[in-house]
């Protein structure tokens, strides 16, 4: 009787079996949901790894594309430089051909004038010879008359005539004949001097004519040779045009042929300075180069379009990568929050007092069922063990997620560091190139703003033309030296030099300006006896100006009437050939200590301006993302 009410009381206070089963089902559902979350995390992890690999591949493709772009840019710059050099060479060849043609015409005119001078000199020489022979015969006849008069005088004295009358008449006749003889002797001496001068002029003209003829022959020979070489170069250009540029291999072959052609032009450049050739052939070569340039420009435009397309695709990939990366971060944060929330909920439920009461009731119910003979499917120890295992598994997953997050952050930092290093190297290389370009430009501008000063020198020698040794030793060159020292300040000398400079290609204004500078820049040094040293300081045309002034001065001195009396002449020392012209002077460039300071000033200004522009661009680049974020 008592046992039954006690059992009824236990059954009344114990929870029903359905509550325990519902709790177990709920826990199993939680475990299943956690496993689903774990599977989803595994999928996200594999997706993250694949996306990271894809991102690495895209970065590698980006770096390769950038390297290819830089390589193609270098090739394009080299090709443009080669084309500019070819154009410059063609223009130089045209100018050289024009100069050679004008030089040939000048030499032909000079040869014709010298031939006419030779004929005139020969006629004058023949006339002088006739006059000399006539004067010699007159002198001989006068001498014979004098001898006959002396004989008559002696016969008269012997005959005993009036000595005084005979002496007076004889002295008168002798005086007349002696005066006539002296006059004839003077005429003979003058004619002899004129004959000698004309003979020297004739010899000089014949020598110049022979030299001009030889130069014309050499020039014609070189012209034929250069025509053959230009025909060969045209053949090379035609072969280059037929090859084309179809792909990278063809481009390399064209580069090799272009290099060979450039070497051929460089090898022939020095020989083409004094030659002439047909202008039409050069224009055909220029037209061929223009067609090749158009083909290459089209090829470069096609490659630039391809690179632009690749760059746009790369930008799209980068934008998609940034978007997916943002999505990965957001989903990772959401998953981490959900896992932590679930773990906290489970922990709170396990630690709550209601849970402990439920565990106690379950334990009592299980004990009661064991007493009554029932066997529960899952004991409380097994349930607690599963809960602990689930907590440990979730803790491990949380640690794995943290480790994955750390690895992703480190990989991202490594990628950023590599990109920054590559960008820093590129910036350094571009900075070095910019500094080198600024320095070379500054040095060139410093030379253009203040051209270097050149000093030209020439030596004059005063010699005697007399055949008498005593006369040569007694000759005094002081008058000639004084004339040379006073010539730089003489306006007539300036006018003569200006006229000769105009004949050599100067404009009237330039010729007058250079002639006016002679009084200040032409220095005369006559401290070495019969040798006079002339020095002229000026620009790159100093040697031409000094040669013109020297030839004018020597011509004026040698044509002076006083030279017929003192038999002195002025000659130029150091005659030589330079680029097809006869030159007398030697020139050298003077040191310019201020050029380095000017170049440094120009370089500093350009570098400061570049820094300001770069800082302004950097500031605009930093301000632009902020403004875009504000708009977003």
Coordinates of C-alpha atoms in Angstrom, one line a residue:
X1 CA 0.0 0.0 0.0
X2 CA 2.8 2.4 0.8
X3 CA 5.0 1.5 -2.1
X4 CA 2.4 2.4 -4.6
X5 CA 1.8 5.9 -3.4
X6 CA 5.5 6.5 -3.3
X7 CA 5.9 5.4 -6.9
X8 CA 3.0 7.6 -7.9
X9 CA 4.7 10.5 -6.2
X10 CA 8.0 9.9 -8.1
X11 CA 6.1 9.6 -11.4
X12 CA 4.4 12.8 -10.6
X13 CA 7.6 14.8 -10.0
X14 CA 9.8 13.2 -12.8
X15 CA 9.7 14.8 -16.3
X16 CA 8.1 12.8 -19.0
X17 CA 10.4 10.8 -21.4
X18 CA 9.3 12.8 -24.4
X19 CA 11.1 15.9 -23.0
X20 CA 14.4 14.1 -22.9
X21 CA 14.0 12.8 -26.4
X22 CA 13.1 16.3 -27.6
X23 CA 16.1 17.7 -26.0
X24 CA 18.3 15.0 -27.6
X25 CA 16.8 15.7 -31.0
X26 CA 17.4 19.4 -30.5
X27 CA 21.0 18.7 -29.7
X28 CA 21.4 16.5 -32.7
X29 CA 19.9 19.2 -34.9
X30 CA 22.4 21.7 -33.4
X31 CA 25.2 19.3 -34.1
X32 CA 23.9 18.8 -37.7
X33 CA 23.7 22.6 -38.2
X34 CA 27.2 23.0 -36.8
X35 CA 28.4 20.3 -39.2
X36 CA 26.7 22.1 -42.1
X37 CA 28.4 25.3 -41.0
X38 CA 31.7 23.4 -40.8
X39 CA 31.2 22.1 -44.4
X40 CA 30.3 25.6 -45.6
X41 CA 33.5 26.8 -43.9
X42 CA 35.5 24.1 -45.7
X43 CA 33.9 25.2 -49.0
X44 CA 34.7 28.8 -48.3
X45 CA 38.3 27.9 -47.4
X46 CA 38.8 26.0 -50.7
X47 CA 37.1 28.8 -52.6
X48 CA 39.4 31.3 -50.8
X49 CA 42.5 29.2 -51.7
X50 CA 41.4 29.0 -55.4
X51 CA 40.7 32.7 -55.5
X52 CA 44.1 33.4 -53.9
X53 CA 45.7 31.2 -56.6
X54 CA 43.7 33.1 -59.2
X55 CA 44.8 36.4 -57.7
X56 CA 48.4 35.3 -57.8
X57 CA 48.0 34.3 -61.4
X58 CA 46.5 37.6 -62.3
X59 CA 49.3 39.5 -60.5
X60 CA 51.9 37.4 -62.4
X61 CA 50.1 38.2 -65.6
X62 CA 49.9 41.8 -64.7
X63 CA 53.7 42.0 -64.0
X64 CA 54.4 40.1 -67.2
X65 CA 52.2 42.5 -69.1
X66 CA 53.9 45.5 -67.5
X67 CA 57.3 44.1 -68.4
X68 CA 56.2 43.5 -71.9
X69 CA 54.8 47.0 -72.1
X70 CA 58.1 48.4 -70.9
X71 CA 60.0 46.2 -73.4
X72 CA 57.8 47.3 -76.3
X73 CA 58.1 51.0 -75.2
X74 CA 61.9 50.6 -75.2
X75 CA 61.8 49.0 -78.7
X76 CA 59.6 51.8 -79.9
X77 CA 61.9 54.5 -78.6
X78 CA 64.9 52.8 -80.1
X79 CA 63.1 52.5 -83.5
X80 CA 62.1 56.2 -83.4
X81 CA 65.7 57.1 -82.5
X82 CA 67.0 55.0 -85.4
X83 CA 64.5 56.6 -87.8
X84 CA 65.5 60.1 -86.6
X85 CA 69.2 59.2 -87.1
X86 CA 68.4 57.9 -90.6
X87 CA 66.5 61.1 -91.4
X88 CA 69.4 63.2 -90.1
X89 CA 71.9 61.2 -92.2
X90 CA 69.7 61.6 -95.3
X91 CA 69.4 65.4 -94.7
X92 CA 73.2 65.5 -94.2
X93 CA 73.8 63.6 -97.4
X94 CA 71.5 66.0 -99.3
X95 CA 73.4 68.9 -97.9
X96 CA 76.7 67.3 -98.7
X97 CA 75.6 66.6 -102.2
X98 CA 74.5 70.2 -102.7
X99 CA 77.8 71.4 -101.2
X100 CA 79.7 69.1 -103.5
X101 CA 77.8 70.3 -106.6
X102 CA 78.4 73.9 -105.6
X103 CA 82.1 73.2 -105.0
X104 CA 82.4 71.5 -108.3
X105 CA 80.8 74.5 -110.1
X106 CA 83.1 76.8 -108.1
X107 CA 86.2 74.8 -109.1
X108 CA 85.2 74.7 -112.7
X109 CA 84.7 78.5 -112.7
X110 CA 88.0 78.9 -110.9
X111 CA 89.8 76.7 -113.4
X112 CA 88.3 78.6 -116.3
X113 CA 89.4 82.0 -114.8
X114 CA 92.8 80.6 -114.1
X115 CA 93.1 79.3 -117.6
X116 CA 92.2 82.7 -119.0
X117 CA 94.7 84.3 -116.6
X118 CA 97.4 81.9 -117.8
X119 CA 96.7 82.8 -121.5
X120 CA 96.8 86.6 -120.6
X121 CA 100.0 86.1 -118.6
X122 CA 101.6 84.2 -121.5
X123 CA 100.7 87.0 -123.9
X124 CA 102.1 89.6 -121.6
X125 CA 105.3 87.6 -121.1
X126 CA 105.7 87.3 -124.9
X127 CA 105.2 91.1 -125.2
X128 CA 107.7 91.8 -122.4
X129 CA 110.3 89.5 -124.1
X130 CA 109.9 91.4 -127.3
X131 CA 110.4 94.7 -125.5
X132 CA 113.4 93.3 -123.7
X133 CA 115.0 92.1 -126.9
X134 CA 114.4 95.5 -128.5
X135 CA 115.8 97.3 -125.6
X136 CA 118.8 95.1 -125.6
X137 CA 119.5 95.7 -129.2
X138 CA 119.1 99.5 -128.7
X139 CA 121.6 99.3 -125.8
X140 CA 124.1 97.4 -127.9
X141 CA 123.7 99.9 -130.7
X142 CA 124.2 102.8 -128.3
X143 CA 127.3 101.1 -126.9
X144 CA 128.7 100.7 -130.4
X145 CA 128.1 104.4 -131.1
X146 CA 129.9 105.3 -128.0
X147 CA 132.9 103.2 -129.0
X148 CA 132.9 104.9 -132.4
X149 CA 132.8 108.3 -130.9
X150 CA 135.7 107.5 -128.6
X151 CA 137.6 106.3 -131.7
X152 CA 136.8 109.6 -133.5
X153 CA 138.0 111.6 -130.6
X154 CA 141.2 109.8 -130.5
X155 CA 141.7 110.3 -134.2
X156 CA 140.9 114.0 -133.9
X157 CA 143.4 114.4 -131.1
X158 CA 146.0 112.7 -133.1
X159 CA 145.2 114.9 -136.1
X160 CA 146.1 117.9 -134.0
X161 CA 142.7 119.6 -134.1
X162 CA 141.5 122.0 -131.5
X163 CA 141.4 120.0 -128.4
X164 CA 138.9 122.2 -126.6
X165 CA 136.3 122.2 -129.4
X166 CA 136.7 118.5 -129.9
X167 CA 136.5 117.8 -126.2
X168 CA 133.3 119.9 -125.9
X169 CA 131.6 118.3 -128.8
X170 CA 132.7 114.9 -127.7
X171 CA 131.6 115.4 -124.1
X172 CA 128.2 116.5 -125.4
X173 CA 127.8 113.5 -127.6
X174 CA 129.0 111.2 -124.8
X175 CA 126.6 112.7 -122.4
X176 CA 123.7 112.2 -124.7
X177 CA 124.7 108.7 -125.4
X178 CA 125.4 107.9 -121.8
X179 CA 121.9 109.2 -120.8
X180 CA 120.4 107.1 -123.6
X181 CA 122.3 104.1 -122.4
X182 CA 121.3 104.7 -118.7
X183 CA 117.7 105.1 -119.9
X184 CA 117.9 101.9 -121.8
X185 CA 119.5 100.1 -118.9
X186 CA 116.7 101.2 -116.6
X187 CA 114.1 100.1 -119.1
X188 CA 115.9 96.7 -119.4
X189 CA 116.0 96.3 -115.6
X190 CA 112.4 97.2 -115.3
X191 CA 111.4 94.8 -118.0
X192 CA 113.6 92.1 -116.4
X193 CA 111.7 92.6 -113.1
X194 CA 108.4 92.6 -114.8
X195 CA 109.3 89.4 -116.7
X196 CA 110.4 87.7 -113.5
X197 CA 107.2 88.7 -111.7
X198 CA 105.0 87.6 -114.7
X199 CA 107.0 84.4 -114.9
X200 CA 106.3 83.7 -111.2
X201 CA 102.6 84.5 -111.6
X202 CA 102.4 82.3 -114.6
X203 CA 104.1 79.4 -112.7
X204 CA 101.8 79.9 -109.8
X205 CA 98.7 80.0 -112.1
X206 CA 99.9 76.9 -113.9
X207 CA 100.5 75.1 -110.6
X208 CA 97.0 76.1 -109.3
X209 CA 95.5 75.0 -112.6
X210 CA 97.3 71.6 -112.4
X211 CA 96.1 71.2 -108.7
X212 CA 92.5 72.1 -109.7
X213 CA 92.6 69.6 -112.6
X214 CA 93.9 66.9 -110.3
X215 CA 91.2 67.7 -107.7
X216 CA 88.5 67.6 -110.4
X217 CA 89.7 64.2 -111.5
X218 CA 89.8 62.9 -108.0
X219 CA 86.3 64.4 -107.3
X220 CA 84.9 62.8 -110.5
X221 CA 86.4 59.4 -109.5
X222 CA 85.0 59.7 -106.0
X223 CA 81.6 60.7 -107.4
X224 CA 81.5 57.6 -109.6
X225 CA 82.5 55.4 -106.6
X226 CA 79.9 57.0 -104.3
X227 CA 77.2 56.6 -107.0
X228 CA 78.0 52.9 -107.0
X229 CA 77.9 52.7 -103.2
X230 CA 74.6 54.6 -103.1
X231 CA 73.2 52.1 -105.6
X232 CA 74.3 49.3 -103.2
X233 CA 72.6 51.1 -100.3
X234 CA 69.4 51.4 -102.3
X235 CA 69.5 47.7 -103.0
X236 CA 69.8 47.1 -99.2
X237 CA 66.9 49.4 -98.6
X238 CA 64.8 47.6 -101.2
X239 CA 65.6 44.2 -99.6
X240 CA 64.6 45.7 -96.2
X241 CA 61.3 46.9 -97.6
X242 CA 60.4 43.5 -99.1
X243 CA 60.9 41.7 -95.8
X244 CA 58.2 43.6 -93.8
X245 CA 57.3 43.1 -90.2
X246 CA 54.8 40.2 -89.8
X247 CA 55.6 38.9 -86.3
X248 CA 58.2 39.1 -83.6
X249 CA 60.7 37.0 -85.5
X250 CA 60.3 39.2 -88.6
X251 CA 60.8 42.2 -86.3
X252 CA 64.0 40.8 -85.0
X253 CA 65.2 40.2 -88.5
X254 CA 64.3 43.7 -89.6
X255 CA 66.2 45.0 -86.6
X256 CA 69.3 43.1 -87.6
X257 CA 69.0 44.4 -91.2
X258 CA 68.3 47.9 -89.9
X259 CA 71.4 47.7 -87.7
X260 CA 73.5 46.5 -90.7
X261 CA 72.1 49.3 -92.8
X262 CA 72.9 51.8 -90.1
X263 CA 76.5 50.5 -89.8
X264 CA 76.8 50.8 -93.6
X265 CA 75.6 54.5 -93.4
X266 CA 78.0 55.2 -90.5
X267 CA 80.9 53.6 -92.4
X268 CA 80.2 55.7 -95.5
X269 CA 79.3 58.9 -93.7
X270 CA 82.9 60.3 -93.5
X271 CA 83.6 59.4 -97.2
X272 CA 80.4 61.2 -98.3
X273 CA 81.5 64.6 -97.0
X274 CA 83.2 65.7 -100.2
X275 CA 81.1 63.8 -102.7
X276 CA 78.1 64.5 -104.8
X277 CA 75.3 62.3 -106.1
X278 CA 71.9 62.5 -107.7
X279 CA 69.3 64.2 -105.5
X280 CA 66.5 62.1 -107.1
X281 CA 68.0 58.8 -105.8
X282 CA 68.2 60.2 -102.3
X283 CA 64.6 61.3 -102.5
X284 CA 63.6 57.8 -103.6
X285 CA 65.5 56.4 -100.5
X286 CA 63.7 59.0 -98.3
X287 CA 60.3 57.9 -99.9
X288 CA 61.1 54.3 -99.2
X289 CA 61.9 55.1 -95.6
X290 CA 58.7 57.0 -95.3
X291 CA 56.7 54.0 -96.5
X292 CA 58.5 51.7 -94.0
X293 CA 57.8 54.2 -91.3
X294 CA 54.1 54.1 -92.1
X295 CA 54.1 50.3 -92.0
X296 CA 55.9 50.3 -88.6
X297 CA 53.6 53.0 -87.3
X298 CA 50.6 50.8 -88.2
X299 CA 52.2 47.8 -86.5
X300 CA 52.9 49.9 -83.4
X301 CA 49.4 51.2 -83.4
X302 CA 48.1 47.6 -83.6
X303 CA 50.3 46.5 -80.7
X304 CA 49.3 49.6 -78.7
X305 CA 45.6 48.7 -79.2
X306 CA 46.3 45.1 -78.1
X307 CA 48.1 46.3 -75.0
X308 CA 45.3 48.8 -74.2
X309 CA 42.8 45.9 -74.5
X310 CA 44.9 43.7 -72.2
X311 CA 45.3 46.6 -69.8
X312 CA 41.5 47.1 -69.7
X313 CA 41.0 43.3 -69.1
X314 CA 43.6 43.4 -66.3
X315 CA 41.7 46.4 -64.7
X316 CA 38.5 44.4 -64.9
X317 CA 40.2 41.4 -63.3
X318 CA 41.6 43.6 -60.6
X319 CA 38.1 45.1 -59.9
X320 CA 36.5 41.7 -59.8
X321 CA 39.3 40.5 -57.4
X322 CA 38.7 43.4 -55.1
X323 CA 35.0 42.8 -55.2
X324 CA 35.3 39.1 -54.4
X325 CA 37.9 39.9 -51.8
X326 CA 35.4 42.3 -50.1
X327 CA 32.7 39.6 -50.3
X328 CA 35.1 37.0 -48.8
X329 CA 35.9 39.3 -45.9
X330 CA 32.2 40.1 -45.3
X331 CA 31.2 36.4 -45.4
X332 CA 34.1 35.4 -43.3
X333 CA 33.1 38.0 -40.7
X334 CA 29.5 36.8 -40.8
X335 CA 30.5 33.1 -40.4
X336 CA 32.9 33.9 -37.6
X337 CA 30.2 35.9 -35.8
X338 CA 27.6 33.1 -36.3
X339 CA 30.0 30.4 -35.0
X340 CA 30.9 32.5 -32.0
X341 CA 27.2 33.3 -31.3
X342 CA 26.3 29.6 -31.6
X343 CA 29.2 28.5 -29.3
X344 CA 28.2 31.2 -26.8
X345 CA 24.6 30.0 -26.9
X346 CA 25.6 26.4 -26.3
X347 CA 27.9 27.4 -23.5
X348 CA 25.3 29.5 -21.9
X349 CA 22.7 26.8 -22.2
X350 CA 25.1 24.2 -20.7
X351 CA 26.0 26.5 -17.8
X352 CA 22.6 27.7 -16.9
X353 CA 20.9 26.5 -13.8
X354 CA 17.9 25.3 -15.8
X355 CA 20.3 23.0 -17.7
X356 CA 21.7 21.6 -14.4
X357 CA 18.1 21.0 -13.1
X358 CA 17.2 19.3 -16.4
X359 CA 20.3 17.2 -16.1
X360 CA 19.4 16.2 -12.6
X361 CA 15.8 15.4 -13.7
X362 CA 17.1 13.4 -16.6
X363 CA 19.5 11.6 -14.2
X364 CA 16.7 10.8 -11.9
X365 CA 14.5 9.7 -14.7
X366 CA 17.2 7.5 -16.1
X367 CA 17.8 6.0 -12.6
X368 CA 14.1 5.5 -12.2
X369 CA 13.9 3.9 -15.6
X370 CA 16.8 1.6 -14.8
X371 CA 15.0 0.6 -11.6
X372 CA 11.9 -0.1 -13.6
X373 CA 14.0 -2.1 -16.2
X374 CA 14.1 0.6 -19.0
X375 CA 17.5 1.4 -20.9
X376 CA 17.9 4.9 -22.3
X377 CA 19.4 5.3 -25.7
X378 CA 21.9 7.9 -24.7
X379 CA 23.3 8.4 -21.1
X380 CA 24.0 11.8 -19.7
X381 CA 27.8 11.1 -19.6
X382 CA 27.6 10.4 -23.4
X383 CA 25.6 13.6 -23.8
X384 CA 28.1 15.7 -21.9
X385 CA 31.0 14.1 -23.7
X386 CA 29.4 15.0 -27.1
X387 CA 28.9 18.6 -25.9
X388 CA 32.5 18.9 -24.8
X389 CA 33.7 17.4 -28.1
X390 CA 31.5 19.8 -30.0
X391 CA 32.8 22.7 -28.0
X392 CA 36.4 21.6 -28.6
X393 CA 35.7 21.1 -32.4
X394 CA 34.2 24.6 -32.6
X395 CA 37.2 26.0 -30.7
X396 CA 39.6 24.3 -33.2
X397 CA 37.6 25.7 -36.1
X398 CA 37.7 29.1 -34.6
X399 CA 41.5 28.8 -34.2
X400 CA 41.8 27.5 -37.8
X401 CA 39.7 30.5 -39.0
X402 CA 42.0 32.9 -37.1
X403 CA 45.0 31.2 -38.6
X404 CA 43.5 31.4 -42.1
X405 CA 42.7 35.1 -41.5
X406 CA 46.3 35.7 -40.4
X407 CA 47.7 33.9 -43.4
X408 CA 45.5 35.8 -45.8
X409 CA 46.6 39.1 -44.1
X410 CA 50.2 38.1 -44.4
X411 CA 49.9 37.1 -48.0
X412 CA 48.1 40.4 -48.8
X413 CA 50.9 42.3 -47.1
X414 CA 53.5 40.4 -49.0
X415 CA 51.8 41.1 -52.3
X416 CA 51.5 44.8 -51.4
X417 CA 55.2 44.8 -50.4
X418 CA 56.3 43.2 -53.7
X419 CA 54.2 45.6 -55.7
X420 CA 55.6 48.5 -53.7
X421 CA 59.2 47.3 -54.3
X422 CA 58.6 46.9 -58.0
X423 CA 57.0 50.3 -58.1
X424 CA 59.8 51.8 -56.2
X425 CA 62.4 50.3 -58.6
X426 CA 60.5 51.6 -61.5
X427 CA 60.3 55.1 -59.9
X428 CA 64.0 55.0 -59.2
X429 CA 64.9 54.0 -62.8
X430 CA 62.6 56.7 -64.2
X431 CA 64.1 59.2 -61.8
X432 CA 67.6 58.3 -62.9
X433 CA 66.7 58.6 -66.6
X434 CA 65.0 61.9 -66.0
X435 CA 68.0 63.3 -64.1
X436 CA 70.4 62.1 -66.9
X437 CA 68.1 63.7 -69.5
X438 CA 68.0 67.0 -67.5
X439 CA 71.8 67.0 -67.1
X440 CA 72.5 66.4 -70.8
X441 CA 69.9 69.0 -71.8
X442 CA 71.4 71.5 -69.4
X443 CA 74.9 70.9 -70.7
X444 CA 73.7 71.4 -74.3
X445 CA 71.8 74.5 -73.5
X446 CA 74.7 76.0 -71.6
X447 CA 76.8 75.5 -74.8
X448 CA 74.1 77.0 -77.0
X449 CA 73.5 80.0 -74.8
X450 CA 77.2 80.9 -74.6
X451 CA 79.1 79.4 -77.6
X452 CA 82.7 78.4 -76.9
X453 CA 85.5 80.8 -78.0
X454 CA 88.0 79.5 -80.6
X455 CA 91.4 81.0 -81.2
X456 CA 92.9 80.8 -84.7
X457 CA 96.6 81.5 -85.4
X458 CA 98.7 81.9 -88.6
X459 CA 102.4 82.8 -89.2
X460 CA 103.7 85.2 -91.9
X461 CA 107.2 85.2 -93.2
X462 CA 108.9 88.3 -94.9
X463 CA 111.5 87.1 -97.4
X464 CA 113.6 88.8 -100.2
X465 CA 113.2 88.0 -103.9
X466 CA 116.5 89.5 -104.9
X467 CA 119.2 87.1 -106.3
X468 CA 122.0 89.1 -104.6
X469 CA 123.0 87.8 -101.3
X470 CA 124.1 91.2 -100.0
X471 CA 120.8 92.7 -101.0
X472 CA 118.9 90.0 -99.2
X473 CA 120.9 90.5 -96.0
X474 CA 120.5 94.3 -96.2
X475 CA 116.7 94.1 -96.8
X476 CA 114.7 95.7 -93.9
X477 CA 111.3 94.2 -93.2
X478 CA 110.3 96.9 -90.7
X479 CA 108.1 98.8 -93.1
X480 CA 106.1 95.7 -94.0
X481 CA 105.8 94.7 -90.3
X482 CA 104.6 98.3 -89.5
X483 CA 102.0 98.1 -92.3
X484 CA 100.8 94.7 -90.9
X485 CA 100.5 96.1 -87.4
X486 CA 98.4 99.1 -88.6
X487 CA 96.2 97.1 -91.0
X488 CA 93.6 95.8 -88.4
X489 CA 92.6 99.4 -87.7
X490 CA 92.4 100.5 -91.3
X491 CA 88.8 100.9 -92.7
X492 CA 90.0 100.1 -96.2
X493 CA 91.4 96.8 -95.0
X494 CA 88.0 96.2 -93.3
X495 CA 86.1 96.8 -96.5
X496 CA 88.4 94.5 -98.5
X497 CA 88.0 91.7 -95.9
X498 CA 84.2 92.2 -95.8
X499 CA 84.1 91.8 -99.6
X500 CA 86.1 88.6 -99.5
X501 CA 83.9 87.2 -96.7
X502 CA 80.8 87.8 -98.9
X503 CA 82.5 85.9 -101.6
X504 CA 82.9 83.0 -99.2
X505 CA 79.2 82.8 -98.3
X506 CA 78.7 85.4 -95.6
X507 CA 75.8 87.8 -95.7
X508 CA 76.7 91.5 -96.0
X509 CA 75.7 92.2 -92.4
X510 CA 77.7 89.3 -91.1
X511 CA 80.7 90.2 -93.2
X512 CA 80.7 93.8 -92.1
X513 CA 80.3 92.8 -88.4
X514 CA 83.2 90.3 -88.6
X515 CA 85.4 92.9 -90.4
X516 CA 84.6 95.5 -87.7
X517 CA 85.8 93.1 -85.0
X518 CA 89.2 92.8 -86.6
X519 CA 90.5 95.9 -84.8
X520 CA 89.6 94.4 -81.4
X521 CA 90.1 90.6 -81.9
X522 CA 93.1 90.4 -84.4
X523 CA 96.4 90.5 -82.5
X524 CA 99.8 91.0 -84.2
X525 CA 103.0 89.7 -82.7
X526 CA 106.1 90.8 -84.6
X527 CA 108.7 90.1 -82.0
X528 CA 110.4 87.3 -84.0
X529 CA 112.3 89.3 -86.6
X530 CA 111.0 88.6 -90.1
X531 CA 108.2 86.4 -88.9
X532 CA 104.8 87.8 -87.9
X533 CA 102.3 85.8 -85.7
X534 CA 98.6 86.6 -86.1
X535 CA 96.0 85.5 -83.6
X536 CA 92.2 85.9 -83.9
X537 CA 89.7 85.0 -81.2
X538 CA 86.1 84.5 -82.1
X539 CA 83.4 81.9 -82.6
X540 CA 83.5 78.7 -84.7
X541 CA 84.1 80.9 -87.8
X542 CA 87.4 82.3 -86.5
X543 CA 89.6 80.3 -88.7
X544 CA 87.7 81.3 -91.9
X545 CA 87.8 85.0 -90.9
X546 CA 91.5 84.8 -90.1
X547 CA 92.3 83.0 -93.4
X548 CA 90.4 85.7 -95.3
X549 CA 92.1 88.5 -93.5
X550 CA 95.5 86.9 -93.9
X551 CA 95.1 86.4 -97.7
X552 CA 93.8 90.0 -98.1
X553 CA 96.7 91.4 -96.0
X554 CA 99.4 89.3 -98.0
X555 CA 97.8 90.4 -101.3
X556 CA 97.9 94.1 -100.3
X557 CA 101.5 93.9 -99.0
X558 CA 102.8 92.1 -102.1
X559 CA 101.0 94.5 -104.5
X560 CA 102.4 97.6 -102.9
X561 CA 104.6 99.7 -105.3
X562 CA 107.4 99.6 -102.7
X563 CA 107.9 95.9 -103.3
X564 CA 109.4 96.7 -106.7
X565 CA 112.2 98.5 -105.0
X566 CA 113.0 96.4 -101.9
X567 CA 112.3 93.0 -103.6
X568 CA 110.5 91.8 -100.4
X569 CA 107.5 89.6 -100.3
X570 CA 105.2 88.2 -97.6
X571 CA 104.3 84.5 -97.6
X572 CA 102.1 82.3 -95.4
X573 CA 103.6 79.4 -93.5
X574 CA 101.7 76.2 -93.0
X575 CA 99.7 75.8 -96.2
X576 CA 97.6 72.6 -96.1
X577 CA 94.4 71.0 -97.3
X578 CA 91.4 70.6 -95.0
X579 CA 88.0 69.2 -96.2
X580 CA 88.8 70.1 -99.8
X581 CA 89.7 73.7 -99.0
X582 CA 93.1 75.4 -98.7
X583 CA 93.6 76.7 -95.2
X584 CA 96.5 78.5 -93.5
X585 CA 95.5 78.9 -89.9
X586 CA 95.2 76.5 -87.0
X587 CA 92.3 76.8 -84.4
X588 CA 91.8 75.5 -80.9
X589 CA 88.8 75.8 -78.5
X590 CA 89.4 77.8 -75.4
X591 CA 88.4 76.4 -72.0
X592 CA 85.0 77.7 -70.7
X593 CA 85.0 77.6 -66.9
X594 CA 81.6 79.2 -66.6
X595 CA 79.8 76.5 -68.6
X596 CA 79.6 74.1 -65.7
X597 CA 78.0 76.8 -63.5
X598 CA 75.5 77.6 -66.2
X599 CA 74.7 74.0 -66.7
X600 CA 74.2 73.5 -63.0
X601 CA 71.9 76.5 -62.8
X602 CA 69.8 75.2 -65.7
X603 CA 69.7 71.6 -64.2
X604 CA 68.7 73.0 -60.8
X605 CA 65.8 74.9 -62.2
X606 CA 64.6 72.0 -64.3
X607 CA 64.9 69.6 -61.4
X608 CA 63.0 71.9 -59.1
X609 CA 60.3 72.4 -61.6
X610 CA 60.1 68.6 -62.1
X611 CA 59.8 68.1 -58.3
X612 CA 57.0 70.7 -58.1
X613 CA 55.1 69.0 -61.0
X614 CA 55.6 65.6 -59.4
X615 CA 54.4 66.8 -56.0
X616 CA 51.4 68.4 -57.6
X617 CA 50.5 65.1 -59.4
X618 CA 51.0 63.1 -56.2
X619 CA 48.7 65.5 -54.2
X620 CA 46.0 65.3 -56.9
X621 CA 46.3 61.5 -57.0
X622 CA 45.8 61.3 -53.2
X623 CA 42.9 63.7 -53.3
X624 CA 41.1 61.9 -56.0
X625 CA 40.3 58.7 -54.1
X626 CA 39.0 60.7 -51.1
X627 CA 36.7 62.7 -53.4
X628 CA 35.5 59.5 -55.0
X629 CA 34.8 57.9 -51.6
X630 CA 32.9 61.1 -50.6
X631 CA 30.8 60.8 -53.8
X632 CA 30.1 57.1 -53.1

